[in-house]
XYZ file of C-alpha atoms in Angstrom:
540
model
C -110.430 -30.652 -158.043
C -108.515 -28.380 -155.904
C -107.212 -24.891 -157.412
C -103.378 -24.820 -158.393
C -102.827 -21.422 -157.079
C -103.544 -22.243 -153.130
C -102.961 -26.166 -152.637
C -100.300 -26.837 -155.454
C -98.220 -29.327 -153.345
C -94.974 -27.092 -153.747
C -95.586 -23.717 -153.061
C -93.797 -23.109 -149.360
C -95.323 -25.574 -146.849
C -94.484 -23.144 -143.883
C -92.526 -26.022 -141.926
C -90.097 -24.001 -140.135
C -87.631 -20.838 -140.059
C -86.611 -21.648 -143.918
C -88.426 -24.673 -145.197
C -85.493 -25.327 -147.413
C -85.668 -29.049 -148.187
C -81.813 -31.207 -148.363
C -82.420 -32.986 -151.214
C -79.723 -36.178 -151.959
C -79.335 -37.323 -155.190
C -80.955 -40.427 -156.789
C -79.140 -43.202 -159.069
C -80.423 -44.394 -162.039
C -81.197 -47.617 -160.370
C -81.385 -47.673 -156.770
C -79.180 -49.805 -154.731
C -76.321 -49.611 -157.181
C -72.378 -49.406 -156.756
C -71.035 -47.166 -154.418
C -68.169 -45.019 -154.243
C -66.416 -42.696 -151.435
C -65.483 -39.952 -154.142
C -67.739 -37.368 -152.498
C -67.324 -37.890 -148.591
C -66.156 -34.319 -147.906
C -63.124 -35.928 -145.455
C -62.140 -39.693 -144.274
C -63.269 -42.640 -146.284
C -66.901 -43.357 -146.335
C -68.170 -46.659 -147.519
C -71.878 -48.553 -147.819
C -72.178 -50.346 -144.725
C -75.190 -51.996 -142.637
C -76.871 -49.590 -140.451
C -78.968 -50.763 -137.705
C -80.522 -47.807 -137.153
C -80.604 -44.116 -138.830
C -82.753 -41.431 -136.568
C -84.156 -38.315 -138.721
C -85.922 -35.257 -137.736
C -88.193 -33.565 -139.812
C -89.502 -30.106 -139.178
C -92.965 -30.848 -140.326
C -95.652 -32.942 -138.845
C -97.686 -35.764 -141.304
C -101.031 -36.575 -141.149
C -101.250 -39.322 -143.623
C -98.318 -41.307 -145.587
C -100.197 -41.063 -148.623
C -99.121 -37.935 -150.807
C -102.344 -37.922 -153.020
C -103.890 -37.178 -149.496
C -101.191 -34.877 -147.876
C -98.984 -33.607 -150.998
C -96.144 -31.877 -148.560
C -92.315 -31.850 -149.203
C -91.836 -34.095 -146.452
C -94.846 -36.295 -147.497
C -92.726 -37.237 -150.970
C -89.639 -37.527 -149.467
C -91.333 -40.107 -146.842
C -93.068 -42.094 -149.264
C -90.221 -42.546 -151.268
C -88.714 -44.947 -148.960
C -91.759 -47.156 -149.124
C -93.827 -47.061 -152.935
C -92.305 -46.227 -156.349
C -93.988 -44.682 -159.566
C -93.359 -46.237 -162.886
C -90.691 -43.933 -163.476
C -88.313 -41.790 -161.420
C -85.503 -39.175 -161.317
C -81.611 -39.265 -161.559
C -79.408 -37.218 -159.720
C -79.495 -34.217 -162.852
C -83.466 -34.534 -162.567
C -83.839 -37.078 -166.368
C -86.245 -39.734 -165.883
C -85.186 -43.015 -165.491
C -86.692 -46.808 -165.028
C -88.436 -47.652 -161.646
C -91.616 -49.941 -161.713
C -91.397 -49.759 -165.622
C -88.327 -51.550 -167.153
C -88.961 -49.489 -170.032
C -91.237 -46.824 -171.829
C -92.291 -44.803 -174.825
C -94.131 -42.565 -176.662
C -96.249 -43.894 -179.632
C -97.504 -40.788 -180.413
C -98.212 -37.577 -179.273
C -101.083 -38.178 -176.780
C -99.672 -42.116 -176.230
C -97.522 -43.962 -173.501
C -96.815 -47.295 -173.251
C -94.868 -48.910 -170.174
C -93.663 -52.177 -169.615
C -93.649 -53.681 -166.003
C -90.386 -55.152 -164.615
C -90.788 -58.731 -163.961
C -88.969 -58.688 -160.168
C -91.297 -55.869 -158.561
C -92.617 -57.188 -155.300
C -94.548 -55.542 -152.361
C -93.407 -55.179 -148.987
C -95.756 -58.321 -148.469
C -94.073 -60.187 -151.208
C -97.342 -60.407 -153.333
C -96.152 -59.704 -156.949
C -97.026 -56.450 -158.477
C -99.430 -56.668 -161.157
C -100.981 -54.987 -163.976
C -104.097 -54.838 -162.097
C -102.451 -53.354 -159.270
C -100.875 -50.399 -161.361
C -104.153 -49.875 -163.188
C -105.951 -49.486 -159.478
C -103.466 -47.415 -158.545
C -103.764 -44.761 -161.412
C -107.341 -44.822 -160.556
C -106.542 -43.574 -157.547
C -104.555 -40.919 -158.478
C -107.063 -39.802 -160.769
C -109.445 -39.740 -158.260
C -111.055 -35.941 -156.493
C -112.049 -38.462 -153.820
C -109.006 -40.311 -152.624
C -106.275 -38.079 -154.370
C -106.972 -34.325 -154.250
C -103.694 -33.042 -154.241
C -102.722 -34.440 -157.124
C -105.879 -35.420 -159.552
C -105.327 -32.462 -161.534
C -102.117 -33.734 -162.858
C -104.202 -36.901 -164.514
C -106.732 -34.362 -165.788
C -105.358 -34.726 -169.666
C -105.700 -38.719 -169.493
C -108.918 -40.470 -171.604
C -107.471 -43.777 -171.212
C -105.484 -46.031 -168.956
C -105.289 -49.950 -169.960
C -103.722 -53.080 -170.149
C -102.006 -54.119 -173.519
C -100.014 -57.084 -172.985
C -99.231 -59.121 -169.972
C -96.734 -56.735 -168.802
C -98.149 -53.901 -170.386
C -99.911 -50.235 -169.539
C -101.049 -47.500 -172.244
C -102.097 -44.100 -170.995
C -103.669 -42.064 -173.274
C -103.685 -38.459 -172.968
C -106.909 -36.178 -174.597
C -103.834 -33.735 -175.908
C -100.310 -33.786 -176.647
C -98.402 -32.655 -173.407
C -94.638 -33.852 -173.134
C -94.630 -32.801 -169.567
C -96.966 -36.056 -168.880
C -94.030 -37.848 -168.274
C -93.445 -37.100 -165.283
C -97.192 -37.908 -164.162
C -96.521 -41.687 -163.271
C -93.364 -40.801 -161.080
C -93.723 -40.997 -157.138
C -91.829 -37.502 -157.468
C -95.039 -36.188 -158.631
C -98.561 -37.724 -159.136
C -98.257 -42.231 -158.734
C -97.774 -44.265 -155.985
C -98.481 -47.765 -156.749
C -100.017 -49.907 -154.505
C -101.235 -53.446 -154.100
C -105.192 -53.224 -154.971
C -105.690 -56.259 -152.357
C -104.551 -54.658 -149.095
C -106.446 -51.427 -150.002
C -109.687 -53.210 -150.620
C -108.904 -55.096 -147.226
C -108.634 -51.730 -145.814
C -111.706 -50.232 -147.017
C -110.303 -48.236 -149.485
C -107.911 -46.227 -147.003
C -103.914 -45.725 -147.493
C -101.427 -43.594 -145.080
C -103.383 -43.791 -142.018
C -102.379 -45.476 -138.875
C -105.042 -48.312 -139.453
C -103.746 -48.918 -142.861
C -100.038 -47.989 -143.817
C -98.602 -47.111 -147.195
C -97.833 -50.174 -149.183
C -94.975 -50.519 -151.747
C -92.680 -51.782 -153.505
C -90.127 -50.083 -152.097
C -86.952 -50.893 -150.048
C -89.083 -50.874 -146.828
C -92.701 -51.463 -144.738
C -94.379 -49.359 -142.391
C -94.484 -50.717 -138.959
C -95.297 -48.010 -136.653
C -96.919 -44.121 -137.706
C -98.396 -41.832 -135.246
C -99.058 -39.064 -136.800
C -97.672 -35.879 -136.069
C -94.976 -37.610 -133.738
C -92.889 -40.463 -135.290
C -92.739 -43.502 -138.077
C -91.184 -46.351 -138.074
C -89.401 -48.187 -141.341
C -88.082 -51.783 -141.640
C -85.828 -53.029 -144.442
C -87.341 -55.546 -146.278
C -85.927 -58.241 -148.752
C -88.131 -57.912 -151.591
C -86.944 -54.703 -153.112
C -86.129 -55.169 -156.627
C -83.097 -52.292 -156.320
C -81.830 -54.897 -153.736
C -81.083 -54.507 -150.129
C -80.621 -51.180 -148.289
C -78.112 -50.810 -146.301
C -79.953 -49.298 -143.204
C -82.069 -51.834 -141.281
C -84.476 -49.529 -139.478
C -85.335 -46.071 -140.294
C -87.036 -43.887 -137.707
C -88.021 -40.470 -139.084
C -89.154 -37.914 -135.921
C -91.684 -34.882 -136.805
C -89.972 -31.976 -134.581
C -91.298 -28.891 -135.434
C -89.294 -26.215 -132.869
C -85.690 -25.902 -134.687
C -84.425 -25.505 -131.088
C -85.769 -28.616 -130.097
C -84.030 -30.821 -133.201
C -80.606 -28.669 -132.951
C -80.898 -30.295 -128.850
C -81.819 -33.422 -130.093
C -78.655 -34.089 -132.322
C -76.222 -32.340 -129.943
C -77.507 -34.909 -127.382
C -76.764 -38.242 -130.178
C -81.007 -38.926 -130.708
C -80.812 -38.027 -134.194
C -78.813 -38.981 -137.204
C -79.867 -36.528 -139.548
C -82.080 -33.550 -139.804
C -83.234 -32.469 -143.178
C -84.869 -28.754 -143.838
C -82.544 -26.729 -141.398
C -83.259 -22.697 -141.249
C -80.310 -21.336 -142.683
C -80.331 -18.567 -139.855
C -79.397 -21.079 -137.554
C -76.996 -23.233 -140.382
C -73.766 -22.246 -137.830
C -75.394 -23.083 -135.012
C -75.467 -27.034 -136.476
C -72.308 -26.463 -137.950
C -70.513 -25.748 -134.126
C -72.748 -29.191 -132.802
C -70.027 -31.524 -132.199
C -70.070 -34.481 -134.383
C -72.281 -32.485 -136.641
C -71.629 -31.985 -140.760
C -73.735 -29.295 -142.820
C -74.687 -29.811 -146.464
C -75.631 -27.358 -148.708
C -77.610 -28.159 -152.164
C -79.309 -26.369 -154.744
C -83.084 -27.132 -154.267
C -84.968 -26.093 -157.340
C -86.820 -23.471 -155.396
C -88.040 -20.446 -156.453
C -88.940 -17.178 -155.191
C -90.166 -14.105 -156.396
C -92.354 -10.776 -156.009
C -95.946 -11.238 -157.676
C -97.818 -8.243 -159.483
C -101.513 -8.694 -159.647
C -101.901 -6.724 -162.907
C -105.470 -6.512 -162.290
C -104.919 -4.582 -159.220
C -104.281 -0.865 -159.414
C -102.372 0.805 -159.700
C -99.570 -2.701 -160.163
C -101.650 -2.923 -163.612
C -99.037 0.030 -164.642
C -95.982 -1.368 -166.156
C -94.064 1.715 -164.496
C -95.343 1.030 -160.978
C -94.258 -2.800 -161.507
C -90.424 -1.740 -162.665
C -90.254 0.847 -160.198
C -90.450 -1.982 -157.458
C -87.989 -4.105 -159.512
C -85.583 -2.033 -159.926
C -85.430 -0.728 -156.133
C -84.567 -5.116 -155.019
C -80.994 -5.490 -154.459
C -81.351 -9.023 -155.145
C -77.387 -10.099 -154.987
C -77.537 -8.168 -151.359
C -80.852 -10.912 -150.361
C -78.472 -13.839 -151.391
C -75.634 -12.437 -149.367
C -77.079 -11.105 -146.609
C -80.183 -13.168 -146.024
C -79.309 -16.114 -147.040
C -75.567 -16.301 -146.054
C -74.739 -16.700 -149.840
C -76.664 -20.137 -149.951
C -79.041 -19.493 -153.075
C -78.612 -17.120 -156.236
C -79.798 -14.138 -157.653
C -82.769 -15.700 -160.092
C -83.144 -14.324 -163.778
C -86.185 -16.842 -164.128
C -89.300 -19.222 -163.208
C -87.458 -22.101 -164.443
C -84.336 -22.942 -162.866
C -80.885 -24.333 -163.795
C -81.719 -27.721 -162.170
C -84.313 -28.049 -164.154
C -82.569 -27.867 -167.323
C -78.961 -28.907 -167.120
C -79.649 -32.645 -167.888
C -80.356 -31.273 -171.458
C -78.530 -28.546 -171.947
C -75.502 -30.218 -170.656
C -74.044 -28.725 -167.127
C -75.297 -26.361 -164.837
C -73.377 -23.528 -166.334
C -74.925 -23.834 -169.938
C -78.456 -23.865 -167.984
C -77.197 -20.786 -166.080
C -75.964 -19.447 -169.483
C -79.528 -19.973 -171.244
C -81.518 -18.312 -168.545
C -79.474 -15.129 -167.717
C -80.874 -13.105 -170.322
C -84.438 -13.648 -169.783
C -84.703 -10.736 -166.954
C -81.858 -8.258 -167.031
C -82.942 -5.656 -164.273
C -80.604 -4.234 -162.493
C -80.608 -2.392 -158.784
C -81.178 1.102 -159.934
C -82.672 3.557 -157.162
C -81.980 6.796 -159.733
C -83.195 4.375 -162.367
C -86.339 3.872 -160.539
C -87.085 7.340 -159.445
C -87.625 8.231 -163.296
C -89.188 5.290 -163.898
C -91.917 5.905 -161.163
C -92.196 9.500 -162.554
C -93.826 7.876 -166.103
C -96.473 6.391 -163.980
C -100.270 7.247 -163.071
C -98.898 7.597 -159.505
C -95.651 9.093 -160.073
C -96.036 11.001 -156.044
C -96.309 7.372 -155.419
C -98.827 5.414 -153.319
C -99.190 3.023 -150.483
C -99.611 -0.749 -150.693
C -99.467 -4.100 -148.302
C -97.578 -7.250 -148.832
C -98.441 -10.819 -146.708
C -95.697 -12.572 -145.694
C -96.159 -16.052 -143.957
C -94.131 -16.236 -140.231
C -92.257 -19.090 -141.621
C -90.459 -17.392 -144.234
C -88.118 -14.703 -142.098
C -85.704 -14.449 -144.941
C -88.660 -12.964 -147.602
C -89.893 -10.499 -144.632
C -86.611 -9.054 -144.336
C -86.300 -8.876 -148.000
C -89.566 -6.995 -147.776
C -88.468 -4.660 -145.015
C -85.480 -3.896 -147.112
C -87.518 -3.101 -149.893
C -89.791 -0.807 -148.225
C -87.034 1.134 -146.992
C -85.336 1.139 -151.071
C -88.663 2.781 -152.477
C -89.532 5.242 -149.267
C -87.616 7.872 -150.927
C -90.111 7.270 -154.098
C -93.024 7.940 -152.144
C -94.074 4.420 -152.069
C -94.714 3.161 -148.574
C -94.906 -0.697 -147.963
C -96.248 -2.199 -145.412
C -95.095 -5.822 -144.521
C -97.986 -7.832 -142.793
C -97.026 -11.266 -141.132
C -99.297 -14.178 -140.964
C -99.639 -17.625 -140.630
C -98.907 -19.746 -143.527
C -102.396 -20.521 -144.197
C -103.717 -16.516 -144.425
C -100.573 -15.936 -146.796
C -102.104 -18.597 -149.337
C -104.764 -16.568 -149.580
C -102.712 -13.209 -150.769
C -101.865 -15.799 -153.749
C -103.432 -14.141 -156.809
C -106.072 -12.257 -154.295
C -107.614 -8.726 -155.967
C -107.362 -7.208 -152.164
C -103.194 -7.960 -152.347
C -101.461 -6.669 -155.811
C -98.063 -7.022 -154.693
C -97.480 -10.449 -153.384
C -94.477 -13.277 -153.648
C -94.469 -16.774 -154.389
C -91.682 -19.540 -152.379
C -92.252 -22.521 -154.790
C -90.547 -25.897 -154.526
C -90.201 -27.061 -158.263
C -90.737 -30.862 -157.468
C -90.223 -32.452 -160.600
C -87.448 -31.871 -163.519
C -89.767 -30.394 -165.904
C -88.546 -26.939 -167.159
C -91.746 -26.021 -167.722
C -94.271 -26.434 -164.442
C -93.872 -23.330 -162.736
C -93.932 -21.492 -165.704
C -97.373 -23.521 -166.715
C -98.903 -21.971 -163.702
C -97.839 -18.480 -163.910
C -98.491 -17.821 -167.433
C -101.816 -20.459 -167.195
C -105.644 -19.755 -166.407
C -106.377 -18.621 -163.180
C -102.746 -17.386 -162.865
C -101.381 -15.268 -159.816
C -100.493 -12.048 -161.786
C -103.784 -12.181 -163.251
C -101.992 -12.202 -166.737
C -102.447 -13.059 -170.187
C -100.511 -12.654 -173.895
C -101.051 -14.638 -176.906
C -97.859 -14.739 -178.363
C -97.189 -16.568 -174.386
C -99.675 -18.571 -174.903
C -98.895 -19.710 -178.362
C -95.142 -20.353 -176.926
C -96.622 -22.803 -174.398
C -98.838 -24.649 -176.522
C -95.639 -25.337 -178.920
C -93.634 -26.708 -175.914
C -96.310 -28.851 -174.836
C -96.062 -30.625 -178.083
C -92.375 -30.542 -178.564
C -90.634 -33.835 -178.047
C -87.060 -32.344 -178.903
C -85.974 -31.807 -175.319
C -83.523 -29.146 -176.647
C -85.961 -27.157 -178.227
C -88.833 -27.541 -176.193
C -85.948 -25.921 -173.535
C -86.003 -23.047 -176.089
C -89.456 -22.467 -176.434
C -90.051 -22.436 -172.379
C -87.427 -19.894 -171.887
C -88.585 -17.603 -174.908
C -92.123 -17.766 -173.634
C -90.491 -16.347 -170.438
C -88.518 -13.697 -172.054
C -91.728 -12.542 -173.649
C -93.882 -12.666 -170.791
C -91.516 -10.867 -168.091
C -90.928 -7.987 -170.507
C -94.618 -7.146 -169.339
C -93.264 -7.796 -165.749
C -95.851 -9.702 -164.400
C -93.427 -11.440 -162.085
C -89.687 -10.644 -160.793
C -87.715 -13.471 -159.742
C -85.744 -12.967 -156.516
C -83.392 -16.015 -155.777
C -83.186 -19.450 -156.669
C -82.684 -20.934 -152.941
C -80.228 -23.768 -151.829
C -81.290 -26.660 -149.096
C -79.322 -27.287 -145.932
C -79.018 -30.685 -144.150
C -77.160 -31.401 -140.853
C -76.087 -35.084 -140.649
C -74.169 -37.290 -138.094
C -70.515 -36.978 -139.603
C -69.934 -40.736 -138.512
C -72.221 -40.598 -142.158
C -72.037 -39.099 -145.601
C -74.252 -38.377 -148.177
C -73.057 -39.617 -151.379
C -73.067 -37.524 -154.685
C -74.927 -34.981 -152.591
C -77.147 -32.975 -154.609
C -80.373 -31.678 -155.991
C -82.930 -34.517 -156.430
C -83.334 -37.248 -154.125
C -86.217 -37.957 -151.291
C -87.700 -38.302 -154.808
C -86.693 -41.776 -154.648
C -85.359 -44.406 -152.184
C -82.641 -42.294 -150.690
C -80.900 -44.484 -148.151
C -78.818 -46.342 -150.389
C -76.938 -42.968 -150.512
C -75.562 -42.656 -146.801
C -72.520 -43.875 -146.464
C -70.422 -44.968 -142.837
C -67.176 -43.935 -142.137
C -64.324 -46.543 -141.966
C -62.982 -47.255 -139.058
């Protein structure tokens, strides 16, 4: 099984200037009523599309997440196969594949099939075929990238005619959002795998669904090609044909839609965000993205295994200066691992979520502050350190250069070292790199998975506390939503007193879209299920 800390499907993919990903959000059941209340000018309404051109910057190799578990991998899928359950537009789980669920018990799920799911093919889903298809995901073999999130399970099985139970070897609430195409299932007809000897995603044998449309063209790392089908269970999307583009050179897609070849261009580097916004024809749309990033301490590095050292650093990052400067004021100053996307479904807005998280790291930009702090510490002359940055993430090397230029007059010289994407991974909880970052993309809408990581075995920051530990293992059993809310942000208080990690920002996404279109109820979950439903046309 593949190790969290350098393949976890969402830590920064390196697919461009700022691989922010435009996220649109998802209804509670695909395909329903529309409305125009959002269209940011005219009136927009849900009308057939023949064709909708998008531009990715990211190349694919496969179609098959379990395979290739990429931003842009989920987000592609999603038009195609479905999970048993799936997000809303505030991130709460909601039917797909299964009409309904529950929880038995603590270590128990049962799900009950909808009777109207069809493949692309319009072969009937089955039992069978959702039973094949967890094996798959639970497979090291066909699913690497995500057979660690099945890990827990003892038992999957049928238990009526339109039944599944999965059976878990502990209690762990966030299980629920295993059988979600958001995170870890993709089901799949068990017939036209076997016919394809076991392969999915490639060109020889496409992704099949249940989903709004079929596969009938993928070359990979250069185009797909999507046609609407009539078996969808959501009903009938409005766009006919979908053709999504992998264009990796920002230059190149920004050309591309001021010449009319492409609709819509998803992921665009927020250092160019004007440029799109001055293309004629052109709208930009900004969303909160659920992604985090901060500095990481290796506390088994010297000398970041001093607590002094660690706040020294902190204090010297002008963190509402990197949201205004770098980012153009698209993002926010982050006071923790979870953010308020992740949260405000339960807690009841965005602003309570902001509310609950504030206090967990109160640091402020202190140079003086610093200086003394620094002083306390086995190196108080100060010392001299390297950080990796990958070349795809401009906005955290700049944050770095600013940095090293904040603690200079501390004596602490930083060095900022840019590589490709692939070296960085390997700073990731490294003994040779103590001060590090992590750009994470929280896929799902559990408050609790980045947290699970950093405070886990095998963690970045090399770090460990009980009292953490024992605040973890309560959440994981918690089924009060509310509370278990509580616990994840408490273990967080505790565990950043120790500063292990500082969060930086909390990023937004940034999409450019032919303003003939809209985006309705733009916000911070879709691509996690069928999205196309949610562009609207302009009335003539």
């Amino acid at each position: 099984m593949p190790q969290p800390s350098v393949t976890r499907r969402t830590v920064l993919q390196g697919t461009g200037a700022a691989a922010l990903v435009a996220l649109i959000a998802a209804c509670s059941r695909p395909g329903g009523d529309k409305s125009d209340d959002n269209a940011a000018t005219g009136k927009f309404s849900a009308q057939e599309i023949d064709e909708l051109v998008v531009a990715i910057p990211a190349t694919l190799s496969t179609l098959y997440p379990g395979q290739e578990a990429g931003n842009f991998n989920y987000y592609v899928a999603a038009l195609v196969a479905e999970g048993l359950v799936a997000p809303d537009g505030t991130g709460k789980l909601v039917a797909a594949l299964a009409e309904s669920w529950k929880q038995t018990d603590p270590t128990t799920y049962v799900y009950t099939l909808r009777e109207d799911a069809k493949f692309s093919d319009g072969s009937p889903m089955t039992v069978d075929d959702v039973l094949y298809s967890i094996e798959l995901a639970r497979s090291d073999k066909h699913s690497p990238n995500i057979a660690y999130y099945w890990a827990n399970t003892t038992s999957v099985k049928k238990t009526g005619d339109r039944e599944v139970t999965i059976a878990l070897k502990s209690p762990d609430v966030a299980f629920e959002w295993g059988p979600c195409a958001a995170n870890a299932l993709w089901i799949t007809s068990k017939k036209y795998v076997e016919a394809h000897d076991g392969k999915l995603g490639t060109p020889d044998a496409f992704l099949m669904g249940t989903g709004p449309y079929r596969v009938t063209k993928f070359q990979p790392d250069s185009t797909l090609e999507l046609e609407r089908v009539d078996t969808w269970w959501g009903g009938q999307a409005p766009v006919k044909k979908v053709r999504i583009d992998f264009i990796e050179e920002e230059s190149t897609r920004l050309l591309a839609r001021e010449s009319g070849d492409i609709d819509l261009a998803l992921a665009i580097s927020l250092d160019q965000a004007q440029q799109w916004e001055d293309t004629e024809d052109t709208t930009v749309m900004f969303a909160p993205d659920r992604s985090y990033v901060g500095i990481d301490f290796n506390t088994a590095v010297e000398p970041f295994d001093d607590i002094h050292v660690r706040r020294a650093i902190a204090m010297c990052c002008d963190r509402k200066a990197f949201v205004d400067k770098l980012l153009g004021g698209h993002g926010e100053v982050a006071t923790a691992l979870t953010t308020p996307q992740q949260i405000e479904s339960v807690l009841g807005g965005a602003d309570a979520a902001r509310e609950a998280l504030a206090p967990v790291l109160e640091i402020d930009f202190d140079v003086d502050a610093a200086k003394a702090e620094l002083a306390k510490s086995k190196v108080p002359d100060g010392f001299s350190t390297t950080v990796g940055v990958s070349t795809s993430a401009p906005q955290i090397s700049q944050a770095f250069q600013a940095l090293a230029q904040a603690v200079d007059p501390l004596g602490i010289k930083i060095e900022v070292k840019e590589m490709p994407v692939e070296k960085w991974y390997g700073t990731i909880g490294s003994e040779d790199w103590g001060l590090a970052y992590m750009w994470y993309f929280n896929a799902t809408g559990d408050p609790a998975e980045l947290a699970t990581w950093f405070f886990g075995e095998g963690n970045p920051a090399s770090f460990s506390n009980d009292d953490v530990n024992d605040l973890m293992a309560q959440q994981r059993k918690e089924t009060d939503p509310a509370k278990r809310v509580q616990l994840i942000i408490e273990a967080q208080k505790v565990a950043l007193e120790e500063l292990p990690y500082f969060p930086l920002w909390w990023g937004e996404a940034a999409t450019a879209i032919n303003d003939h279109y809209t985006i309705e109820e733009f916000g911070s979950y879709t691509f996690l299920s069928p999205w196309t439903p949610r562009i609207l046309t302009r009335e003539s």
